[in-house]
PDB file of C-alpha atoms in Angstrom:
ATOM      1  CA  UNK A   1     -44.809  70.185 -32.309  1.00 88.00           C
ATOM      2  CA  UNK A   2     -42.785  67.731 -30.519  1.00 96.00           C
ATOM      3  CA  UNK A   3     -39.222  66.726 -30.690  1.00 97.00           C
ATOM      4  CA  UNK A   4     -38.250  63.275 -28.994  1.00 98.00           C
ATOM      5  CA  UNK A   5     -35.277  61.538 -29.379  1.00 98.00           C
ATOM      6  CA  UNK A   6     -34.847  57.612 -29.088  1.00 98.00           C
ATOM      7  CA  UNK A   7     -31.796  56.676 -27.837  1.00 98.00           C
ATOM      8  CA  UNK A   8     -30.260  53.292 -26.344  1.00 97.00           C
ATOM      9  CA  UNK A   9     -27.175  50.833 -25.755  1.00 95.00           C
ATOM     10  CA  UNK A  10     -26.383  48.268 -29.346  1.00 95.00           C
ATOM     11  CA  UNK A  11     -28.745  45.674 -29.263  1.00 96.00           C
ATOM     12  CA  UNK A  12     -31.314  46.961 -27.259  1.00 97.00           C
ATOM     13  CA  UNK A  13     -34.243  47.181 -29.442  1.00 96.00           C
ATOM     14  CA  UNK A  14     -34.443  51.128 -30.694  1.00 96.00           C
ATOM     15  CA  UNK A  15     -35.597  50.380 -34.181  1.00 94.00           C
ATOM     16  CA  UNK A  16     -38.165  48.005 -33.257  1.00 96.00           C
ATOM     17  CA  UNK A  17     -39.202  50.771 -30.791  1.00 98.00           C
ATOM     18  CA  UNK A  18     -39.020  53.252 -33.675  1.00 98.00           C
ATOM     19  CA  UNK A  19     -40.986  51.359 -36.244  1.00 97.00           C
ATOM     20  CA  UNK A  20     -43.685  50.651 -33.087  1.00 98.00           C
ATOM     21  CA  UNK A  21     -43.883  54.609 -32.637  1.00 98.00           C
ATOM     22  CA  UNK A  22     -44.209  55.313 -36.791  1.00 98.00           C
ATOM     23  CA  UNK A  23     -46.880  52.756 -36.318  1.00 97.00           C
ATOM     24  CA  UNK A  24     -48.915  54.739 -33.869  1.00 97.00           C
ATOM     25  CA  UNK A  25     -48.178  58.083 -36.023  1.00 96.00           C
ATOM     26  CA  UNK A  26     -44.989  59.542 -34.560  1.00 97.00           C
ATOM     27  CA  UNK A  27     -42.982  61.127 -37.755  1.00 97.00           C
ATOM     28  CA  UNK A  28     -39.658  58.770 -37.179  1.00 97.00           C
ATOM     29  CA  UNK A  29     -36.071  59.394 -38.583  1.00 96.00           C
ATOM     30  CA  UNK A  30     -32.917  57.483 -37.756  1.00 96.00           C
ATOM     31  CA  UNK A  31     -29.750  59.464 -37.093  1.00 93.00           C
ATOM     32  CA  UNK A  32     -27.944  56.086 -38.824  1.00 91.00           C
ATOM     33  CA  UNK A  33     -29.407  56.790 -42.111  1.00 93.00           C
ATOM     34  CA  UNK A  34     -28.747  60.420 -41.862  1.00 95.00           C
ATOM     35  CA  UNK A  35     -25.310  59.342 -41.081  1.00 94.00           C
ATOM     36  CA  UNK A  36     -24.866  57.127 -44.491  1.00 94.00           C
ATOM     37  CA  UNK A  37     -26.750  60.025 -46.246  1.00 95.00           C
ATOM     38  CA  UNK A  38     -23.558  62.231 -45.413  1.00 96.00           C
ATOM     39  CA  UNK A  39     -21.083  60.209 -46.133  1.00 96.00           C
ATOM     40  CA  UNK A  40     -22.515  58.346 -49.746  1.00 95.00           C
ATOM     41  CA  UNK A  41     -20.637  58.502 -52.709  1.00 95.00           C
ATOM     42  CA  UNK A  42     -20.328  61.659 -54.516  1.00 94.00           C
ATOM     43  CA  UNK A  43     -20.714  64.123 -51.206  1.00 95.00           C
ATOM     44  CA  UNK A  44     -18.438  66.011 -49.416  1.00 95.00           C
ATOM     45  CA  UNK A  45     -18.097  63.780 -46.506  1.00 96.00           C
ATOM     46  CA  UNK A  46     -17.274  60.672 -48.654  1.00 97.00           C
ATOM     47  CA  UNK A  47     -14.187  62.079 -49.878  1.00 96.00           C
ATOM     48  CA  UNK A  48     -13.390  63.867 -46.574  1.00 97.00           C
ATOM     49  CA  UNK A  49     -13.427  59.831 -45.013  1.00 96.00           C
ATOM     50  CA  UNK A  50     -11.641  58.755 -47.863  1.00 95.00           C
ATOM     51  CA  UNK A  51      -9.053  60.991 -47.175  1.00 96.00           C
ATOM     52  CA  UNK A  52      -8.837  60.369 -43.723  1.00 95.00           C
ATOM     53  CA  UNK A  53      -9.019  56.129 -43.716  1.00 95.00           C
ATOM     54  CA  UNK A  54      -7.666  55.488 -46.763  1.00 94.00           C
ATOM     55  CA  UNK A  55      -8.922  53.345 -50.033  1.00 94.00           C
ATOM     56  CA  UNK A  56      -8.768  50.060 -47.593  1.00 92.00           C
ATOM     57  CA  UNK A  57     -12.335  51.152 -46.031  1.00 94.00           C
ATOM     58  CA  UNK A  58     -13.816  51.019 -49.940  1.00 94.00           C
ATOM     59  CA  UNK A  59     -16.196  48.529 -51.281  1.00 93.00           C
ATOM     60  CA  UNK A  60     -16.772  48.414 -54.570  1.00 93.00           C
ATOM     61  CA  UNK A  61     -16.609  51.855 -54.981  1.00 92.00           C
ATOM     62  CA  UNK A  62     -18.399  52.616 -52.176  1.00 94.00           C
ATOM     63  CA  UNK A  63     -17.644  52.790 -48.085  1.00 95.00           C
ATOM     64  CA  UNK A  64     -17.706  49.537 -46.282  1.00 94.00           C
ATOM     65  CA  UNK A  65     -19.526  50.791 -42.806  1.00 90.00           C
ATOM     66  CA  UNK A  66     -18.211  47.000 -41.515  1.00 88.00           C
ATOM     67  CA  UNK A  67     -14.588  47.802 -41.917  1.00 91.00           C
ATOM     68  CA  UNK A  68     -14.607  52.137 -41.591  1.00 93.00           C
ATOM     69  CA  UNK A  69     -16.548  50.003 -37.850  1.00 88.00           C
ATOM     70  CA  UNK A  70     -13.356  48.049 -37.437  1.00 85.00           C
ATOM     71  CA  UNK A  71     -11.254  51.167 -37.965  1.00 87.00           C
ATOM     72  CA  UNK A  72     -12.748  53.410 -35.714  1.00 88.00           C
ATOM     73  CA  UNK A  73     -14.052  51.055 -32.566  1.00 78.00           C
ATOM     74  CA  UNK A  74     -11.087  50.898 -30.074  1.00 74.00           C
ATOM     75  CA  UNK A  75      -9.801  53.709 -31.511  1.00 87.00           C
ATOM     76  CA  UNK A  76     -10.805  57.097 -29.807  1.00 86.00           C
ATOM     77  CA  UNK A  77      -8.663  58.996 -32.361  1.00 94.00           C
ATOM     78  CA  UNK A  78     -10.188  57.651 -35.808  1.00 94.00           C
ATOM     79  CA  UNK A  79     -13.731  57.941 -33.765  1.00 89.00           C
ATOM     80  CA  UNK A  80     -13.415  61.542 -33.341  1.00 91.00           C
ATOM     81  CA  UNK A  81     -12.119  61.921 -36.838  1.00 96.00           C
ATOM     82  CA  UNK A  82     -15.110  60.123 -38.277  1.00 95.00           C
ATOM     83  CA  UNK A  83     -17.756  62.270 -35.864  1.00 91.00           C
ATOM     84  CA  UNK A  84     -16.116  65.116 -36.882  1.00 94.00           C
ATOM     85  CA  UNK A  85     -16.711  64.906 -40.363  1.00 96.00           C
ATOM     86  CA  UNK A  86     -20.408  62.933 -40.286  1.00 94.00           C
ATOM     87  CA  UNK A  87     -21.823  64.819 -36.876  1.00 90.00           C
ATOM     88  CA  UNK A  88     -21.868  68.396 -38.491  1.00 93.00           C
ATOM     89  CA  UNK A  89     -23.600  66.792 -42.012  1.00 95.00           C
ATOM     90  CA  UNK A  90     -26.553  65.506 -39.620  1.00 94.00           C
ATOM     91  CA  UNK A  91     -26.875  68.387 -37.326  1.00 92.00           C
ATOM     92  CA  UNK A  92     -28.002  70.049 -40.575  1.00 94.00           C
ATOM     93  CA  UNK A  93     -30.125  67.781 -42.382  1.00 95.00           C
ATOM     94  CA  UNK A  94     -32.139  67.281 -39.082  1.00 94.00           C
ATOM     95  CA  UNK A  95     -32.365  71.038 -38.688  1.00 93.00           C
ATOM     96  CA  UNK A  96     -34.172  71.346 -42.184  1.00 94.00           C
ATOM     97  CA  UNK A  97     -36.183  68.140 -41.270  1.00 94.00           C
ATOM     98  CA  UNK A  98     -37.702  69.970 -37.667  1.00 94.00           C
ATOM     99  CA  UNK A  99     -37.865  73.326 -39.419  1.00 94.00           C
ATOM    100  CA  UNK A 100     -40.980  71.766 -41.686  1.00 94.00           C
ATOM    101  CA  UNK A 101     -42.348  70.114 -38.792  1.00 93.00           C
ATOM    102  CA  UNK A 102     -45.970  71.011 -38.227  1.00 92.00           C
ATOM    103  CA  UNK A 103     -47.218  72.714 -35.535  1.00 91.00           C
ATOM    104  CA  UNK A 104     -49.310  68.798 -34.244  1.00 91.00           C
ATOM    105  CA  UNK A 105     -46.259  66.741 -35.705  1.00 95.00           C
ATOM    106  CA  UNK A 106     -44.641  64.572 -33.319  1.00 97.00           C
ATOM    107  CA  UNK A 107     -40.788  63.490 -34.574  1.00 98.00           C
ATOM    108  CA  UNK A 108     -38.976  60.786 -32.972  1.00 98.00           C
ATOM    109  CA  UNK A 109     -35.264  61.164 -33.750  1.00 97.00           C
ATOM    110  CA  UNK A 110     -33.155  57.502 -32.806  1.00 97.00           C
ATOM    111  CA  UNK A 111     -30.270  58.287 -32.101  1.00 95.00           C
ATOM    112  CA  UNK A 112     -27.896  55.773 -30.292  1.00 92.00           C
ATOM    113  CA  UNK A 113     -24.934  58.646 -29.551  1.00 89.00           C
ATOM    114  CA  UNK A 114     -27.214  60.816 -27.724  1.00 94.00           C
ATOM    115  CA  UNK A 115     -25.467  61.197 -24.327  1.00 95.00           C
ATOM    116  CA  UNK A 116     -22.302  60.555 -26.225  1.00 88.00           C
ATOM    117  CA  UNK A 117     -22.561  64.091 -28.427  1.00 85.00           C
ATOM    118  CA  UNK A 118     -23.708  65.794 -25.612  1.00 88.00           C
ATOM    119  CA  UNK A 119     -27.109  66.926 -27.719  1.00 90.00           C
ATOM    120  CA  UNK A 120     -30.061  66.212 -24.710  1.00 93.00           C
ATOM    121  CA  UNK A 121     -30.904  69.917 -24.769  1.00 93.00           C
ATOM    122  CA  UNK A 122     -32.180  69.806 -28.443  1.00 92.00           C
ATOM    123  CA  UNK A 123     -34.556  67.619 -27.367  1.00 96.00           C
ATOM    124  CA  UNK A 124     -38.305  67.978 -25.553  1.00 96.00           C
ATOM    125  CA  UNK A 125     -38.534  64.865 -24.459  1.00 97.00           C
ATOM    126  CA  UNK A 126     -36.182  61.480 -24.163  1.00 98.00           C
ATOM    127  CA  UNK A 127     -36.441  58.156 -24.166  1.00 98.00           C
ATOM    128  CA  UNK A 128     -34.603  55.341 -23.852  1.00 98.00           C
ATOM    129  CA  UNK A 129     -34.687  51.509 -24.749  1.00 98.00           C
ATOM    130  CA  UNK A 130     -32.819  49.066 -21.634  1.00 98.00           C
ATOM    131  CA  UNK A 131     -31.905  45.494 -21.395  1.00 97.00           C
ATOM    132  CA  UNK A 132     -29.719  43.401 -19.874  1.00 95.00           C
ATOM    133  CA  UNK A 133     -25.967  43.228 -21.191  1.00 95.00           C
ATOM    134  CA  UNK A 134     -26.479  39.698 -22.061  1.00 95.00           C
ATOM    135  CA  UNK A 135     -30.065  39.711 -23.962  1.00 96.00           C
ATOM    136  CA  UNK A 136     -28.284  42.901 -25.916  1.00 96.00           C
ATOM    137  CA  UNK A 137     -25.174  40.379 -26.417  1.00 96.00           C
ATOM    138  CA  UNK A 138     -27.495  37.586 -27.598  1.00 96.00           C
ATOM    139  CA  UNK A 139     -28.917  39.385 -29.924  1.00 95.00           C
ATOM    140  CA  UNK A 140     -26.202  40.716 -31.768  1.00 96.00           C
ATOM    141  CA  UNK A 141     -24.710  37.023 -31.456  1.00 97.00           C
ATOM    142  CA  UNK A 142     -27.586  36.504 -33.866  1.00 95.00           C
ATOM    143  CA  UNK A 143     -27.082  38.826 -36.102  1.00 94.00           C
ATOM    144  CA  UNK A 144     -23.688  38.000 -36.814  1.00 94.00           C
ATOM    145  CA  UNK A 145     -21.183  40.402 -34.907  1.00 93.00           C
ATOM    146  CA  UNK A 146     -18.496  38.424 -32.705  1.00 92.00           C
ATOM    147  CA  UNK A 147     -18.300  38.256 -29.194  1.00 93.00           C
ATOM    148  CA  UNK A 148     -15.133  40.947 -29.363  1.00 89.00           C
ATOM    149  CA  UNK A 149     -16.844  43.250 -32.007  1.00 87.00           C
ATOM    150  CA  UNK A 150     -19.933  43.669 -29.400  1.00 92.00           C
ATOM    151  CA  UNK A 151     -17.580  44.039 -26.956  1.00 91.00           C
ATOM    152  CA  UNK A 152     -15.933  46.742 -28.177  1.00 86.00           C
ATOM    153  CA  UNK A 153     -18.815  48.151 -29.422  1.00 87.00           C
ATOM    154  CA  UNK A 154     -20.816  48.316 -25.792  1.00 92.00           C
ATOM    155  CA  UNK A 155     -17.197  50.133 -24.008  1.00 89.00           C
ATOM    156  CA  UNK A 156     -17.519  52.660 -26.737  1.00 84.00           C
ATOM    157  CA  UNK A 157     -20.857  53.930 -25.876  1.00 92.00           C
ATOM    158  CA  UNK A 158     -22.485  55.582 -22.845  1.00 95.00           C
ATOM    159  CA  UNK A 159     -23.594  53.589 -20.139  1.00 95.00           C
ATOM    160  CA  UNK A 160     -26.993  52.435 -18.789  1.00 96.00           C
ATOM    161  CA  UNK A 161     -26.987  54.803 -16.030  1.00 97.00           C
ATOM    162  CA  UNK A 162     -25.859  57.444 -18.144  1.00 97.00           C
ATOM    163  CA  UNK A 163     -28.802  56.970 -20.413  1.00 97.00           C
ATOM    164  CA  UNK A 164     -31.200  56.693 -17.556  1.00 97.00           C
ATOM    165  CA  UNK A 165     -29.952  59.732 -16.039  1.00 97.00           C
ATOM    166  CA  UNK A 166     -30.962  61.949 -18.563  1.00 97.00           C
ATOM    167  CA  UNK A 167     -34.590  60.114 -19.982  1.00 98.00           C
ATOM    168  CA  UNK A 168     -37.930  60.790 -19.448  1.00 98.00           C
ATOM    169  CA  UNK A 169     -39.202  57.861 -20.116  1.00 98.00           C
ATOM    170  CA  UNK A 170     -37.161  54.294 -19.983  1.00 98.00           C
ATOM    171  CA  UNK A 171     -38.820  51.667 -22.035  1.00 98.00           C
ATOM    172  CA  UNK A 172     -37.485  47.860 -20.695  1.00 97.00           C
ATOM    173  CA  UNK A 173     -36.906  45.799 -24.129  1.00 97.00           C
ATOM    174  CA  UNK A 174     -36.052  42.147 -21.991  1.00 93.00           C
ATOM    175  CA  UNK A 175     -39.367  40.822 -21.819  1.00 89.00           C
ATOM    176  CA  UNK A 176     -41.625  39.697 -24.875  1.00 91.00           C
ATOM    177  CA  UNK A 177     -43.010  41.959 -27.876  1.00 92.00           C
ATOM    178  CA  UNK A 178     -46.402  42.340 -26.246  1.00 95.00           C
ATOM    179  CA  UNK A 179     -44.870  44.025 -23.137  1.00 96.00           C
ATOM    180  CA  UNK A 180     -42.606  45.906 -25.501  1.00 97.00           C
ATOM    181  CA  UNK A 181     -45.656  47.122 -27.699  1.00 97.00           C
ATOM    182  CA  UNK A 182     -47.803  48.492 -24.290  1.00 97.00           C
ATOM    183  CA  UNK A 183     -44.356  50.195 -23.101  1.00 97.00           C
ATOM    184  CA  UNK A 184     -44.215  52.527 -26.338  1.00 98.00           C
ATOM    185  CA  UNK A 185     -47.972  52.595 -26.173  1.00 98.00           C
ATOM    186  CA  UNK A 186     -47.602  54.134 -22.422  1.00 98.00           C
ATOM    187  CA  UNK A 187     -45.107  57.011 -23.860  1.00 98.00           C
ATOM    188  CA  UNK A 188     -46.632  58.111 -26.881  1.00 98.00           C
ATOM    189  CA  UNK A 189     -49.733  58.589 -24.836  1.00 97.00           C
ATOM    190  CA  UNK A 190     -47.399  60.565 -23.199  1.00 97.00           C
ATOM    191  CA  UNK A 191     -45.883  62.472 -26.288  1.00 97.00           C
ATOM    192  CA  UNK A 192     -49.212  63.397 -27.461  1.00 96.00           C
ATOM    193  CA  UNK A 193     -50.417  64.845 -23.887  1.00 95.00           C
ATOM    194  CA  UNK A 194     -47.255  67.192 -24.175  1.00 93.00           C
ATOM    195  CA  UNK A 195     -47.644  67.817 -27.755  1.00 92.00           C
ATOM    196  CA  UNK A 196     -51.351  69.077 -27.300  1.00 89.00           C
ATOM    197  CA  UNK A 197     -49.990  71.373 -23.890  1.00 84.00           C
ATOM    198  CA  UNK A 198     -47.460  72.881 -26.202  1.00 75.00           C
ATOM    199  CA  UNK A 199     -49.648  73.683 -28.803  1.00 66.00           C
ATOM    200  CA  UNK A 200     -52.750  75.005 -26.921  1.00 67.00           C
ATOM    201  CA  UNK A 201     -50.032  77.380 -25.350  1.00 64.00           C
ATOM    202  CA  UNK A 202     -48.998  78.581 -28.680  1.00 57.00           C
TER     203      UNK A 202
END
């Protein structure tokens, strides 16, 4: 088996990346969803962030990720407090999820907070998605976030270089989806290479 992660800056295309490697027959899970998974209503963690923000990040009973966002971006202190609680949760549920892995399976984890947690050496391989500050900007212009909410947003995560540093493979997400699509073509031919070398010497 294979374990990849998927990792890039807000805004530069990781998801549309991810559902292009699902498509080719990569096993893909997104550290996000593990993320609401371990804080949702009725767990441990939802009460722990309860306790720690306050009612004010509620939604109808349930957390509002827009607002615990506004609490914890420009704010190292409330950042590490939330990490603290959700990173442990998804350490272990992705554990379980590569312990079932079979021995051909190739998993692509996304996980934007890659260099961030300090967690390259669980990982066989990395990849990340680039583009330009301002396509990344113009795209989240679009999907509704304010010029000073992406702001923040890009200062609180790892740099370009930071990500490059530490890939295997970068994947440019500035041109159109056709270049995109041959990109992730390129690396899982890649994976799958790997994948077969660790197998046969198993």
């Amino acid at each position: 088996m294979l374990v990849a992660a998927l990792t890039g800056g807000i805004g530069s295309g990781k998801s549309t990346v991810a559902q292009y490697f699902a498509e080719l027959g990569a096993l893909v899970i997104d550290a996000d969803q593990l993320a609401r998974l371990a804080i949702e209503r009725g767990s441990d963690g939802f009460a722990e962030v309860q306790l720690r923000f306050g009612d004010e990040i509620l939604l109808n009973g349930d957390i509002d990720r827009a607002k615990l966002a506004e609490k914890i971006f420009g704010d190292d202190q409330a950042r590490k407090d939330l990490e603290a609680i959700i990173h442990p949760r998804v350490q272990a549920m992705f554990t379980e999820v590569v312990e079932d892995l079979a021995p051909d399976d190739i998993l692509i984890y996304e996980i934007p907070l890659l260099v961030e947690t300090g967690a390259r050496e669980k990982f066989d391989y990395i990849i990340t998605v680039e583009a330009d500050k301002e396509v990344r900007t113009s795209r989240l212009l679009k999907r509704g976030m304010y010029a000073s909410q992406i702001e923040k947003r890009i200062k609180a995560q790892a740099s370009e270089d930071e990500r490059v540093a530490i890939a295997d493979s970068v994947i440019r997400n500035d041109g159109d989806e056709d270049q995109l699509l041959r990109s992730v073509e390129a690396v899982w031919e890649e994976l799958q290479a790997r994948s077969a070398s660790n197998t046969n010497r198993n």
